Amino acid sequence: RLWSREVVESCADLVVEFLPEHILESANLMDKQVALRNIHFPSSSDNALAAIKRLAFDELFLLQLGVLERRRNWREGSPSRPIKADRNDVREFVRNLPFKLTGDQGKAIGDLLDDLEHNVAMNRLLQGDVGSGKTIVAACGILACVFVGAQAAVMAPTQLLAEQHYETLTEVFHRHNICVELITGGLSKAKRNKIWERVAAGSVDVVIGTQALISNEARFASLSFVVIDEQHRFGVHQRARIRGLGVNPHVLVMTATPIPRTLALTIYGDLDISRIMEMPPGRRPVKTALIAPDKRDKALAFVRQE
């Protein structure tokens, strides 16, 4: 403690206050030098709490500044192809769906189309629970791209999920002349090569797949929009690889995993966020069950039955 006090007394005054006076006043913060003294040797319990508040503020404030700097650098250094589709075509597509969209879905589609129209690459997180209708929001973005002659890709973490997206998008696009292909590791190399040849020639509009999308065979004619589902299941290099297949394409990442807002700011600081809080009417609620180890056989029997 003696040495600590020596260091504090001789060095605290050397630390430069970096916050302007008006921030110190509006946030009711202690001066930095005073805070450093009181975090080590508080003159009262109130001063100890005030010192903790000041240093915690600095930590979060600098973190947020770093996040904003990343976002600014992304926006300034990420020129991309603007996708200016006729919004009436997208509205017509939505009107012809066999179900009505929720308000949150409509707002998310608006966010998406606004982003796509900019010449800065979109970087948006679409968060919503299982069954909230994230895929149809992504479908509107895909449609906007195809309408202007660009290509889109959807990457899912498992073959089952990729197949589900393929079935959903094939169904909703059946009125439009849109070519959708599915590429997974389960296909033979000859079949995959054949599809990639058509993709590279521009005769395929939408490619859906697993990590097979980022194989060495992958070639796109004009990839402008990428959807990454359950993006936390992919590594940084995998996400960078699919981005590199186009010329800085617009990116939409989707997740059902709930992420608290504060955590989202730190982890996804370079992402704009759209959230779907409403569930579509008539959608059966998702049930979650905890199964004890001694009920494992019963649980497996239920899975087999389903």
Tab-separated table of C-alpha atoms in Angstrom:
chain	number	residue	atom	x	y	z
A	1	ARG	CA	0.000	0.000	0.000
A	2	LEU	CA	2.899	2.305	0.730
A	3	TRP	CA	4.324	1.820	-2.775
A	4	SER	CA	0.874	2.115	-4.330
A	5	ARG	CA	0.289	5.408	-2.587
A	6	GLU	CA	3.677	6.653	-3.763
A	7	VAL	CA	2.793	5.813	-7.383
A	8	VAL	CA	-0.673	7.394	-7.125
A	9	GLU	CA	0.633	10.577	-5.510
A	10	SER	CA	3.468	11.013	-8.014
A	11	CYS	CA	1.609	9.950	-11.205
A	12	ALA	CA	-2.102	10.819	-10.865
A	13	ASP	CA	-1.473	14.464	-11.829
A	14	LEU	CA	0.336	13.359	-15.003
A	15	VAL	CA	-2.853	11.806	-16.407
A	16	VAL	CA	-4.547	14.222	-18.798
A	17	GLU	CA	-8.321	14.732	-18.549
A	18	PHE	CA	-9.713	13.885	-21.989
A	19	LEU	CA	-13.421	14.526	-21.429
A	20	PRO	CA	-14.757	18.017	-22.117
A	21	GLU	CA	-16.214	19.965	-19.200
A	22	HIS	CA	-19.809	19.755	-20.481
A	23	ILE	CA	-19.708	15.925	-20.520
A	24	LEU	CA	-18.286	15.814	-16.997
A	25	GLU	CA	-21.121	18.059	-15.832
A	26	SER	CA	-23.998	16.424	-17.748
A	27	ALA	CA	-22.976	12.892	-16.689
A	28	ASN	CA	-22.046	14.042	-13.156
A	29	LEU	CA	-18.561	12.582	-13.425
A	30	MET	CA	-15.531	12.974	-11.184
A	31	ASP	CA	-12.338	14.470	-12.637
A	32	LYS	CA	-10.000	11.766	-13.969
A	33	GLN	CA	-7.081	12.604	-11.644
A	34	VAL	CA	-9.358	12.710	-8.595
A	35	ALA	CA	-10.947	9.407	-9.681
A	36	LEU	CA	-7.544	7.691	-9.929
A	37	ARG	CA	-6.695	8.809	-6.380
A	38	ASN	CA	-10.063	7.694	-4.999
A	39	ILE	CA	-10.161	4.330	-6.740
A	40	HIS	CA	-7.002	3.392	-4.777
A	41	PHE	CA	-7.324	5.476	-1.608
A	42	PRO	CA	-10.920	6.770	-1.315
A	43	SER	CA	-11.457	9.617	1.123
A	44	SER	CA	-15.073	8.419	1.606
A	45	SER	CA	-17.390	5.631	0.419
A	46	ASP	CA	-19.228	8.154	-1.792
A	47	ASN	CA	-15.946	9.122	-3.450
A	48	ALA	CA	-15.099	5.438	-3.971
A	49	LEU	CA	-18.415	4.922	-5.816
A	50	ALA	CA	-17.907	8.128	-7.830
A	51	ALA	CA	-14.421	6.925	-8.863
A	52	ILE	CA	-15.825	3.544	-9.972
A	53	LYS	CA	-18.543	5.343	-11.976
A	54	ARG	CA	-15.992	7.569	-13.704
A	55	LEU	CA	-13.633	4.736	-14.688
A	56	ALA	CA	-16.531	2.535	-15.830
A	57	PHE	CA	-17.823	5.441	-17.917
A	58	ASP	CA	-14.400	5.829	-19.570
A	59	GLU	CA	-14.269	2.136	-20.416
A	60	LEU	CA	-17.694	2.047	-22.073
A	61	PHE	CA	-17.297	5.476	-23.696
A	62	LEU	CA	-13.992	4.551	-25.367
A	63	LEU	CA	-15.431	1.200	-26.444
A	64	GLN	CA	-18.374	2.948	-28.113
A	65	LEU	CA	-16.050	5.455	-29.798
A	66	GLY	CA	-14.065	2.510	-31.191
A	67	VAL	CA	-17.278	0.904	-32.426
A	68	LEU	CA	-18.364	4.139	-34.139
A	69	GLU	CA	-14.932	4.512	-35.719
A	70	ARG	CA	-15.211	0.968	-37.131
A	71	ARG	CA	-18.628	1.804	-38.524
A	72	ARG	CA	-17.361	5.065	-40.074
A	73	ASN	CA	-14.366	3.272	-41.628
A	74	TRP	CA	-16.713	0.586	-42.979
A	75	ARG	CA	-19.039	3.174	-44.498
A	76	GLU	CA	-16.249	5.271	-46.011
A	77	GLY	CA	-14.171	2.339	-47.250
A	78	SER	CA	-16.885	0.000	-48.521
A	79	PRO	CA	-18.211	1.236	-51.874
A	80	SER	CA	-20.770	-1.185	-53.271
A	81	ARG	CA	-23.209	-1.479	-56.152
A	82	PRO	CA	-26.454	0.389	-55.309
A	83	ILE	CA	-29.535	-1.837	-55.777
A	84	LYS	CA	-32.371	0.482	-56.803
A	85	ALA	CA	-35.232	-1.869	-57.590
A	86	ASP	CA	-38.746	-0.617	-58.293
A	87	ARG	CA	-40.407	-0.721	-54.867
A	88	ASN	CA	-43.792	-1.228	-56.500
A	89	ASP	CA	-42.520	-4.605	-57.750
A	90	VAL	CA	-41.554	-5.548	-54.191
A	91	ARG	CA	-44.938	-4.359	-52.871
A	92	GLU	CA	-46.680	-6.450	-55.535
A	93	PHE	CA	-44.624	-9.484	-54.452
A	94	VAL	CA	-45.637	-8.918	-50.800
A	95	ARG	CA	-49.320	-8.464	-51.749
A	96	ASN	CA	-49.329	-11.820	-53.573
A	97	LEU	CA	-47.961	-13.749	-50.588
A	98	PRO	CA	-50.473	-16.191	-49.050
A	99	PHE	CA	-50.062	-14.475	-45.670
A	100	LYS	CA	-49.983	-10.919	-44.309
A	101	LEU	CA	-46.705	-9.511	-43.030
A	102	THR	CA	-46.389	-8.135	-39.498
A	103	GLY	CA	-45.497	-4.491	-38.859
A	104	ASP	CA	-41.980	-5.476	-37.769
A	105	GLN	CA	-41.438	-7.469	-40.963
A	106	GLY	CA	-42.585	-4.498	-43.049
A	107	LYS	CA	-40.231	-2.152	-41.188
A	108	ALA	CA	-37.306	-4.580	-41.601
A	109	ILE	CA	-37.976	-4.807	-45.360
A	110	GLY	CA	-37.982	-0.987	-45.526
A	111	ASP	CA	-34.627	-0.874	-43.677
A	112	LEU	CA	-33.233	-3.457	-46.091
A	113	LEU	CA	-34.359	-1.675	-49.264
A	114	ASP	CA	-33.065	1.674	-47.948
A	115	ASP	CA	-29.644	0.116	-47.280
A	116	LEU	CA	-29.482	-1.576	-50.678
A	117	GLU	CA	-30.059	1.728	-52.475
A	118	HIS	CA	-26.875	3.253	-51.016
A	119	ASN	CA	-23.494	2.933	-52.694
A	120	VAL	CA	-22.059	1.816	-49.311
A	121	ALA	CA	-22.227	-1.924	-48.631
A	122	MET	CA	-25.076	-2.837	-46.291
A	123	ASN	CA	-24.060	-4.566	-43.070
A	124	ARG	CA	-27.301	-5.370	-41.206
A	125	LEU	CA	-28.275	-7.821	-38.487
A	126	LEU	CA	-31.846	-9.153	-38.628
A	127	GLN	CA	-32.792	-10.554	-35.237
A	128	GLY	CA	-36.022	-12.440	-34.575
A	129	ASP	CA	-37.224	-15.572	-32.828
A	130	VAL	CA	-37.707	-18.892	-34.622
A	131	GLY	CA	-40.853	-18.571	-36.756
A	132	SER	CA	-40.928	-14.757	-36.732
A	133	GLY	CA	-40.515	-14.608	-40.525
A	134	LYS	CA	-36.928	-13.521	-41.136
A	135	THR	CA	-36.644	-15.509	-44.387
A	136	ILE	CA	-39.403	-13.572	-46.150
A	137	VAL	CA	-37.652	-10.286	-45.244
A	138	ALA	CA	-34.458	-11.647	-46.822
A	139	ALA	CA	-36.519	-12.795	-49.838
A	140	CYS	CA	-37.556	-9.168	-50.516
A	141	GLY	CA	-33.893	-8.128	-50.581
A	142	ILE	CA	-33.052	-11.024	-52.900
A	143	LEU	CA	-35.940	-10.047	-55.178
A	144	ALA	CA	-34.741	-6.427	-55.328
A	145	CYS	CA	-31.300	-7.671	-56.465
A	146	VAL	CA	-32.632	-10.040	-59.097
A	147	PHE	CA	-34.909	-7.297	-60.491
A	148	VAL	CA	-31.813	-5.230	-61.376
A	149	GLY	CA	-29.903	-8.190	-62.840
A	150	ALA	CA	-27.689	-8.950	-59.828
A	151	GLN	CA	-27.099	-12.263	-58.044
A	152	ALA	CA	-27.750	-13.216	-54.421
A	153	ALA	CA	-26.430	-15.977	-52.151
A	154	VAL	CA	-27.820	-17.500	-48.947
A	155	MET	CA	-25.403	-19.369	-46.651
A	156	ALA	CA	-26.798	-21.614	-43.894
A	157	PRO	CA	-24.839	-23.619	-41.302
A	158	THR	CA	-26.456	-27.017	-42.009
A	159	GLN	CA	-27.682	-28.898	-45.045
A	160	LEU	CA	-31.175	-29.203	-43.515
A	161	LEU	CA	-31.467	-25.441	-43.029
A	162	ALA	CA	-30.131	-24.794	-46.548
A	163	GLU	CA	-32.759	-27.183	-47.963
A	164	GLN	CA	-35.506	-25.413	-45.985
A	165	HIS	CA	-34.435	-22.033	-47.389
A	166	TYR	CA	-34.342	-23.537	-50.890
A	167	GLU	CA	-37.891	-24.880	-50.561
A	168	THR	CA	-39.218	-21.616	-49.073
A	169	LEU	CA	-37.617	-19.348	-51.682
A	170	THR	CA	-38.528	-21.620	-54.592
A	171	GLU	CA	-42.135	-21.517	-53.398
A	172	VAL	CA	-42.384	-17.731	-52.865
A	173	PHE	CA	-40.615	-16.973	-56.169
A	174	HIS	CA	-42.723	-19.359	-58.279
A	175	ARG	CA	-44.638	-16.479	-59.949
A	176	HIS	CA	-41.373	-14.848	-61.032
A	177	ASN	CA	-38.825	-16.070	-63.520
A	178	ILE	CA	-36.107	-16.528	-60.878
A	179	CYS	CA	-33.594	-19.368	-61.056
A	180	VAL	CA	-32.719	-20.725	-57.592
A	181	GLU	CA	-30.061	-23.421	-57.077
A	182	LEU	CA	-29.023	-25.407	-53.997
A	183	ILE	CA	-25.371	-26.339	-53.440
A	184	THR	CA	-24.348	-28.550	-50.518
A	185	GLY	CA	-21.513	-30.922	-49.727
A	186	GLY	CA	-23.940	-33.782	-50.393
A	187	LEU	CA	-23.895	-33.125	-54.152
A	188	SER	CA	-21.391	-34.940	-56.328
A	189	LYS	CA	-18.434	-32.884	-57.511
A	190	ALA	CA	-19.645	-33.144	-61.120
A	191	LYS	CA	-23.077	-31.741	-60.202
A	192	ARG	CA	-21.548	-28.946	-58.147
A	193	ASN	CA	-19.193	-27.989	-60.992
A	194	LYS	CA	-22.111	-27.911	-63.428
A	195	ILE	CA	-24.102	-25.566	-61.181
A	196	TRP	CA	-21.074	-23.313	-60.597
A	197	GLU	CA	-20.543	-23.038	-64.361
A	198	ARG	CA	-24.131	-21.763	-64.714
A	199	VAL	CA	-23.679	-19.384	-61.758
A	200	ALA	CA	-20.462	-17.993	-63.280
A	201	ALA	CA	-22.276	-17.544	-66.606
A	202	GLY	CA	-25.011	-15.534	-64.849
A	203	SER	CA	-27.861	-17.932	-65.648
A	204	VAL	CA	-28.525	-18.614	-61.923
A	205	ASP	CA	-30.025	-15.743	-59.883
A	206	VAL	CA	-29.914	-17.133	-56.336
A	207	VAL	CA	-27.535	-19.718	-54.854
A	208	ILE	CA	-28.381	-21.328	-51.519
A	209	GLY	CA	-26.001	-23.589	-49.654
A	210	THR	CA	-23.797	-24.523	-46.759
A	211	GLN	CA	-20.031	-23.984	-46.497
A	212	ALA	CA	-19.978	-25.422	-50.034
A	213	LEU	CA	-20.680	-21.808	-51.123
A	214	ILE	CA	-17.179	-20.802	-50.048
A	215	SER	CA	-15.342	-23.681	-51.690
A	216	ASN	CA	-12.593	-23.065	-54.250
A	217	GLU	CA	-15.060	-23.956	-57.027
A	218	ALA	CA	-17.325	-20.974	-56.209
A	219	ARG	CA	-17.634	-18.403	-59.023
A	220	PHE	CA	-20.275	-15.679	-59.382
A	221	ALA	CA	-21.013	-13.407	-62.332
A	222	SER	CA	-22.368	-10.485	-60.255
A	223	LEU	CA	-22.848	-11.322	-56.567
A	224	SER	CA	-24.347	-8.208	-54.959
A	225	PHE	CA	-26.294	-9.473	-51.931
A	226	VAL	CA	-25.349	-12.101	-49.334
A	227	VAL	CA	-27.604	-13.515	-46.607
A	228	ILE	CA	-25.857	-15.394	-43.773
A	229	ASP	CA	-28.262	-17.354	-41.575
A	230	GLU	CA	-27.361	-18.103	-37.945
A	231	GLN	CA	-24.207	-16.108	-38.579
A	232	HIS	CA	-22.702	-16.873	-35.157
A	233	ARG	CA	-22.229	-20.464	-36.405
A	234	PHE	CA	-19.682	-19.255	-38.971
A	235	GLY	CA	-16.154	-18.059	-38.322
A	236	VAL	CA	-14.748	-14.668	-39.265
A	237	HIS	CA	-12.776	-16.079	-42.209
A	238	GLN	CA	-15.808	-17.951	-43.559
A	239	ARG	CA	-17.884	-14.764	-43.561
A	240	ALA	CA	-15.014	-12.832	-45.164
A	241	ARG	CA	-14.610	-15.530	-47.835
A	242	ILE	CA	-18.222	-15.313	-49.058
A	243	ARG	CA	-17.964	-11.509	-49.101
A	244	GLY	CA	-14.883	-11.843	-51.285
A	245	LEU	CA	-16.851	-13.735	-53.943
A	246	GLY	CA	-18.512	-10.490	-55.028
A	247	VAL	CA	-17.331	-6.895	-55.306
A	248	ASN	CA	-18.079	-5.845	-51.711
A	249	PRO	CA	-21.665	-7.196	-51.723
A	250	HIS	CA	-24.415	-6.005	-49.396
A	251	VAL	CA	-24.643	-8.344	-46.387
A	252	LEU	CA	-27.621	-9.332	-44.228
A	253	VAL	CA	-26.908	-11.605	-41.263
A	254	MET	CA	-29.802	-13.306	-39.478
A	255	THR	CA	-30.042	-14.879	-36.058
A	256	ALA	CA	-32.721	-16.203	-33.723
A	257	THR	CA	-30.390	-16.154	-30.724
A	258	PRO	CA	-31.518	-13.334	-28.409
A	259	ILE	CA	-28.772	-10.776	-27.985
A	260	PRO	CA	-29.173	-8.066	-25.309
A	261	ARG	CA	-29.029	-4.571	-26.771
A	262	THR	CA	-25.882	-3.589	-24.871
A	263	LEU	CA	-24.053	-6.717	-25.975
A	264	ALA	CA	-25.172	-6.071	-29.531
A	265	LEU	CA	-23.499	-2.654	-29.427
A	266	THR	CA	-20.164	-4.160	-28.446
A	267	ILE	CA	-20.149	-7.391	-30.448
A	268	TYR	CA	-22.052	-6.182	-33.507
A	269	GLY	CA	-20.917	-2.562	-33.398
A	270	ASP	CA	-20.309	-2.526	-37.136
A	271	LEU	CA	-23.840	-3.781	-37.837
A	272	ASP	CA	-27.109	-1.891	-38.159
A	273	ILE	CA	-29.856	-3.805	-36.361
A	274	SER	CA	-33.437	-4.682	-37.359
A	275	ARG	CA	-35.543	-6.644	-34.882
A	276	ILE	CA	-38.712	-8.667	-35.442
A	277	MET	CA	-40.530	-8.773	-32.120
A	278	GLU	CA	-44.022	-9.738	-33.364
A	279	MET	CA	-44.893	-13.304	-34.312
A	280	PRO	CA	-47.078	-13.783	-37.412
A	281	PRO	CA	-50.753	-14.473	-36.515
A	282	GLY	CA	-51.668	-18.152	-36.206
A	283	ARG	CA	-48.044	-19.211	-35.678
A	284	ARG	CA	-47.832	-21.941	-33.047
A	285	PRO	CA	-45.705	-20.881	-30.081
A	286	VAL	CA	-42.263	-22.449	-29.758
A	287	LYS	CA	-42.051	-24.810	-26.787
A	288	THR	CA	-38.787	-25.436	-24.965
A	289	ALA	CA	-38.416	-28.420	-22.657
A	290	LEU	CA	-35.670	-29.502	-20.282
A	291	ILE	CA	-35.291	-33.299	-20.226
A	292	ALA	CA	-33.674	-34.987	-17.240
A	293	PRO	CA	-31.066	-37.694	-18.014
A	294	ASP	CA	-33.353	-40.476	-16.741
A	295	LYS	CA	-36.034	-39.428	-19.287
A	296	ARG	CA	-33.671	-39.618	-22.273
A	297	ASP	CA	-35.327	-42.721	-23.786
A	298	LYS	CA	-38.710	-41.021	-23.589
A	299	ALA	CA	-37.286	-37.919	-25.318
A	300	LEU	CA	-35.750	-39.983	-28.138
A	301	ALA	CA	-39.039	-41.841	-28.604
A	302	PHE	CA	-40.792	-38.455	-28.968
A	303	VAL	CA	-38.246	-37.309	-31.577
A	304	ARG	CA	-38.696	-40.546	-33.548
A	305	GLN	CA	-42.493	-40.160	-33.417
A	306	GLU	CA	-42.356	-36.560	-34.637
